Amino acid sequence: MSTEVLARLRQHILAQGLKPGDRLPTERDLAAGLGVSRGTVREALKVLEVIGAVARSPRRGAVLQPVDFGILAEVSRFLMVRTSAVFSEVFVARRVLEVSVLPLAVAHASPDHFRRMEAANHLMEAEIDGDGSPVDGDMAFHRALLAAANNSLLEQFGEVIQEFFRDPRAHLFVDAEMARQTVEEHREIAEAIRAGDLPRAQRVLERHLDRYVHRGLVQTSSPEESTEARHDVASNVVASPARQGVFDD
């Protein structure tokens, strides 16, 4: 099966205006419409099922599903394990993305975005006080931060990248004091955005994200280099982090 068949199937879905919850035509009808065999259509639907784009059942056939960024991230992580791509590259992508959206967040953040950020902080605090892992609260804050940019494409990119950090976050927040410091930095970032203080928001967010380097979850070009030398993380990170605890469950 070629990617061309998937592309044609995607165009068919767009042309018909189909949305999550809508049922696709039968394999026979799709094969006739796309000019391919039923076997080829079946293989294409299997691919879409694996990535969570459709759900199939004997009675209903193939039904379009809402985007599940967790599944997309898992597929991407599997591909990264099979190639030379490594977690340090994902870290740099996240750092560049989140710092770069701050000007948009300063310009567009609404009271609702700030309420979402603070609700995420309260969730983190409840998880910390309950001896739980504050991963969900941390992810919720960064989702709200990306949402404040009012750019759905950036938000979707960020959602996929966020999923890569679920396991590293769990390692980071084993230290409850570190988790509490994270909440404090979240509030400092939000206040800087609210005040329109972009340089301050960028400084705090960079320091906030660089903790993954300082805690050894992302390796720099020289593990022995000083904390000061590690400040420029984006230029120092190299493709050689330990994969244990990052890609493995």
Short mmCIF file of C-alpha atoms in Angstrom, two decimals:
data_model
loop_
_atom_site.label_atom_id
_atom_site.label_comp_id
_atom_site.label_asym_id
_atom_site.label_seq_id
_atom_site.Cartn_x
_atom_site.Cartn_y
_atom_site.Cartn_z
CA MET A 1 0.00 0.00 0.00
CA SER A 2 1.44 3.38 -0.99
CA THR A 3 1.13 6.67 0.86
CA GLU A 4 -0.74 7.87 -2.21
CA VAL A 5 -3.74 5.74 -1.21
CA LEU A 6 -3.75 7.26 2.28
CA ALA A 7 -3.50 10.73 0.74
CA ARG A 8 -6.44 10.02 -1.57
CA LEU A 9 -8.47 8.68 1.33
CA ARG A 10 -7.69 11.82 3.32
CA GLN A 11 -8.80 13.98 0.39
CA HIS A 12 -12.03 11.99 0.19
CA ILE A 13 -12.72 12.62 3.88
CA LEU A 14 -12.06 16.35 3.45
CA ALA A 15 -14.13 16.59 0.27
CA GLN A 16 -17.10 14.94 1.97
CA GLY A 17 -16.76 17.17 5.02
CA LEU A 18 -16.64 14.17 7.34
CA LYS A 19 -15.99 14.80 11.04
CA PRO A 20 -15.25 12.70 14.14
CA GLY A 21 -18.20 10.41 14.75
CA ASP A 22 -19.08 10.15 11.05
CA ARG A 23 -18.99 6.75 9.40
CA LEU A 24 -16.85 6.15 6.34
CA PRO A 25 -18.31 4.45 3.26
CA THR A 26 -17.99 0.69 3.04
CA GLU A 27 -14.73 -0.86 1.86
CA ARG A 28 -16.45 -1.73 -1.42
CA ASP A 29 -17.60 1.85 -2.00
CA LEU A 30 -14.24 3.31 -0.99
CA ALA A 31 -12.42 0.93 -3.32
CA ALA A 32 -14.67 1.93 -6.21
CA GLY A 33 -14.34 5.63 -5.44
CA LEU A 34 -10.57 5.53 -5.05
CA GLY A 35 -9.98 3.15 -7.94
CA VAL A 36 -8.12 0.56 -5.84
CA SER A 37 -8.81 -2.94 -4.57
CA ARG A 38 -10.77 -3.67 -1.39
CA GLY A 39 -7.62 -5.22 0.06
CA THR A 40 -5.75 -1.96 -0.41
CA VAL A 41 -8.56 -0.02 1.26
CA ARG A 42 -8.57 -2.52 4.13
CA GLU A 43 -4.83 -2.02 4.67
CA ALA A 44 -5.25 1.77 4.62
CA LEU A 45 -8.00 1.56 7.23
CA LYS A 46 -5.77 -0.62 9.41
CA VAL A 47 -3.11 2.09 9.33
CA LEU A 48 -5.68 4.73 10.29
CA GLU A 49 -6.92 2.48 13.09
CA VAL A 50 -3.40 2.07 14.50
CA ILE A 51 -2.89 5.83 14.72
CA GLY A 52 -6.34 6.32 16.25
CA ALA A 53 -7.88 8.13 13.28
CA VAL A 54 -10.69 5.59 12.88
CA ALA A 55 -12.35 2.90 14.97
CA ARG A 56 -13.64 -0.19 13.21
CA SER A 57 -16.33 -2.67 14.23
CA PRO A 58 -18.22 -5.38 12.33
CA ARG A 59 -21.55 -3.60 12.64
CA ARG A 60 -20.64 0.07 12.23
CA GLY A 61 -17.70 -0.21 9.89
CA ALA A 62 -15.04 2.52 10.10
CA VAL A 63 -15.91 5.61 12.15
CA LEU A 64 -13.74 8.73 12.29
CA GLN A 65 -12.29 9.48 15.74
CA PRO A 66 -11.16 12.69 17.46
CA VAL A 67 -7.41 13.22 17.39
CA ASP A 68 -5.69 11.28 20.17
CA PHE A 69 -2.34 12.98 20.65
CA GLY A 70 -1.24 10.28 23.08
CA ILE A 71 -1.44 7.67 20.32
CA LEU A 72 0.39 9.95 17.88
CA ALA A 73 3.14 10.49 20.42
CA GLU A 74 3.47 6.75 21.06
CA VAL A 75 3.77 6.06 17.32
CA SER A 76 6.37 8.82 17.05
CA ARG A 77 8.32 7.50 20.03
CA PHE A 78 8.40 4.05 18.45
CA LEU A 79 9.75 5.50 15.21
CA MET A 80 12.38 7.45 17.15
CA VAL A 81 13.60 4.28 18.85
CA ARG A 82 14.03 2.70 15.42
CA THR A 83 15.98 5.65 14.02
CA SER A 84 18.81 7.89 15.19
CA ALA A 85 16.38 10.47 16.58
CA VAL A 86 16.67 10.90 20.34
CA PHE A 87 15.00 12.61 23.25
CA SER A 88 17.41 15.54 23.28
CA GLU A 89 16.05 16.62 19.89
CA VAL A 90 12.50 16.49 21.22
CA PHE A 91 13.62 18.57 24.19
CA VAL A 92 15.08 21.26 21.94
CA ALA A 93 11.90 21.24 19.83
CA ARG A 94 9.77 21.74 22.93
CA ARG A 95 12.03 24.48 24.28
CA VAL A 96 12.02 26.38 20.99
CA LEU A 97 8.25 25.98 20.57
CA GLU A 98 7.20 27.07 24.06
CA VAL A 99 9.60 30.01 24.31
CA SER A 100 8.63 31.13 20.80
CA VAL A 101 4.89 31.20 21.56
CA LEU A 102 5.33 33.57 24.49
CA PRO A 103 4.98 36.75 22.37
CA LEU A 104 1.66 35.38 21.10
CA ALA A 105 0.60 34.46 24.63
CA VAL A 106 1.41 37.97 25.87
CA ALA A 107 -0.68 39.41 23.04
CA HIS A 108 -3.65 37.04 23.19
CA ALA A 109 -3.94 35.43 26.63
CA SER A 110 -7.46 35.82 28.00
CA PRO A 111 -8.82 35.57 31.55
CA ASP A 112 -9.92 32.03 30.70
CA HIS A 113 -6.35 31.05 29.82
CA PHE A 114 -5.11 32.40 33.14
CA ARG A 115 -7.88 30.50 34.95
CA ARG A 116 -6.76 27.32 33.20
CA MET A 117 -3.15 27.93 34.21
CA GLU A 118 -4.07 28.45 37.85
CA ALA A 119 -6.41 25.45 37.86
CA ALA A 120 -3.47 23.38 36.62
CA ASN A 121 -1.34 24.72 39.47
CA HIS A 122 -4.01 23.79 42.00
CA LEU A 123 -4.16 20.31 40.49
CA MET A 124 -0.39 19.97 40.85
CA GLU A 125 -0.54 21.07 44.48
CA ALA A 126 -3.33 18.60 45.23
CA GLU A 127 -1.32 15.82 43.59
CA ILE A 128 1.79 16.75 45.59
CA ASP A 129 -0.09 16.93 48.90
CA GLY A 130 -1.76 13.62 48.13
CA ASP A 131 1.58 11.90 47.55
CA GLY A 132 0.68 11.50 43.90
CA SER A 133 2.64 12.33 40.78
CA PRO A 134 1.88 15.90 39.64
CA VAL A 135 2.43 15.03 35.99
CA ASP A 136 -1.15 15.73 34.89
CA GLY A 137 -1.17 19.16 36.51
CA ASP A 138 2.14 20.10 34.91
CA MET A 139 0.94 19.00 31.49
CA ALA A 140 -2.29 20.94 31.97
CA PHE A 141 -0.35 24.14 32.68
CA HIS A 142 1.76 23.83 29.55
CA ARG A 143 -1.33 23.02 27.48
CA ALA A 144 -2.93 26.23 28.77
CA LEU A 145 0.26 28.14 27.95
CA LEU A 146 0.19 26.92 24.35
CA ALA A 147 -3.54 27.57 24.09
CA ALA A 148 -2.94 31.19 25.11
CA ALA A 149 -1.13 31.73 21.80
CA ASN A 150 -4.51 31.35 20.03
CA ASN A 151 -2.95 29.29 17.25
CA SER A 152 -4.51 25.86 16.87
CA LEU A 153 -1.66 24.45 14.79
CA LEU A 154 0.98 25.40 17.36
CA GLU A 155 -1.27 23.98 20.05
CA GLN A 156 -1.53 20.65 18.21
CA PHE A 157 2.23 20.44 17.64
CA GLY A 158 2.76 21.19 21.30
CA GLU A 159 0.28 18.54 22.38
CA VAL A 160 2.22 15.81 20.60
CA ILE A 161 5.53 17.02 22.05
CA GLN A 162 4.00 17.22 25.54
CA GLU A 163 3.22 13.50 25.46
CA PHE A 164 6.92 12.71 25.01
CA PHE A 165 7.56 14.29 28.40
CA ARG A 166 5.09 12.24 30.42
CA ASP A 167 7.70 9.72 31.62
CA PRO A 168 10.54 12.25 32.13
CA ARG A 169 8.14 14.40 34.18
CA ALA A 170 7.49 11.44 36.47
CA HIS A 171 11.25 11.12 37.05
CA LEU A 172 11.59 14.85 37.67
CA PHE A 173 8.75 15.04 40.19
CA VAL A 174 9.96 12.22 42.41
CA ASP A 175 11.38 15.16 44.37
CA ALA A 176 8.33 16.86 45.94
CA GLU A 177 10.29 20.05 46.55
CA MET A 178 11.15 20.19 42.86
CA ALA A 179 7.46 19.81 42.04
CA ARG A 180 6.56 22.71 44.37
CA GLN A 181 9.25 24.86 42.77
CA THR A 182 7.72 24.01 39.40
CA VAL A 183 4.35 25.37 40.57
CA GLU A 184 6.03 28.59 41.74
CA GLU A 185 7.67 29.02 38.35
CA HIS A 186 4.35 28.38 36.61
CA ARG A 187 2.83 31.25 38.57
CA GLU A 188 5.79 33.49 37.81
CA ILE A 189 5.44 32.74 34.09
CA ALA A 190 1.70 33.44 34.17
CA GLU A 191 2.19 36.72 36.05
CA ALA A 192 4.84 37.87 33.59
CA ILE A 193 2.49 37.13 30.68
CA ARG A 194 -0.37 38.94 32.44
CA ALA A 195 1.89 41.96 33.00
CA GLY A 196 3.06 41.93 29.38
CA ASP A 197 6.64 41.39 30.55
CA LEU A 198 7.90 39.20 27.71
CA PRO A 199 11.64 39.16 28.65
CA ARG A 200 10.82 38.02 32.17
CA ALA A 201 8.44 35.32 30.92
CA GLN A 202 11.12 34.03 28.56
CA ARG A 203 13.81 33.98 31.24
CA VAL A 204 11.66 32.06 33.70
CA LEU A 205 10.39 29.59 31.10
CA GLU A 206 13.91 28.88 29.83
CA ARG A 207 15.11 28.25 33.39
CA HIS A 208 12.02 26.16 34.02
CA LEU A 209 12.60 23.89 31.01
CA ASP A 210 16.36 23.66 31.43
CA ARG A 211 15.80 21.72 34.64
CA TYR A 212 15.59 18.60 32.48
CA VAL A 213 19.25 19.20 31.61
CA HIS A 214 20.37 20.02 35.13
CA ARG A 215 18.71 16.85 36.42
CA GLY A 216 20.46 14.74 33.80
CA LEU A 217 17.33 13.82 31.85
CA VAL A 218 18.87 15.47 28.78
CA GLN A 219 22.59 15.23 28.18
CA THR A 220 24.72 18.12 26.99
CA SER A 221 27.86 17.91 24.89
CA SER A 222 29.96 17.59 28.04
CA PRO A 223 28.40 16.04 31.15
CA GLU A 224 31.11 17.62 33.32
CA GLU A 225 30.54 21.18 32.18
CA SER A 226 29.48 23.76 34.74
CA THR A 227 25.93 24.89 35.39
CA GLU A 228 26.76 28.25 33.82
CA ALA A 229 27.99 26.58 30.66
CA ARG A 230 24.80 24.55 30.46
CA HIS A 231 22.63 27.66 30.31
CA ASP A 232 22.67 27.72 26.51
CA VAL A 233 20.90 24.39 26.31
CA ALA A 234 19.60 24.69 22.78
CA SER A 235 23.12 24.83 21.37
CA ASN A 236 24.74 22.34 23.74
CA VAL A 237 22.26 19.47 23.67
CA VAL A 238 23.51 16.54 21.59
CA ALA A 239 21.93 13.37 20.32
CA SER A 240 23.19 10.96 22.95
CA PRO A 241 20.93 10.82 26.03
CA ALA A 242 20.42 7.60 27.91
CA ARG A 243 17.19 6.10 26.66
CA GLN A 244 16.34 4.16 29.78
CA GLY A 245 13.46 5.87 31.55
CA VAL A 246 12.81 8.16 28.59
CA PHE A 247 11.53 5.91 25.82
CA ASP A 248 10.88 2.84 27.93
CA ASP A 249 7.80 2.43 30.08
#
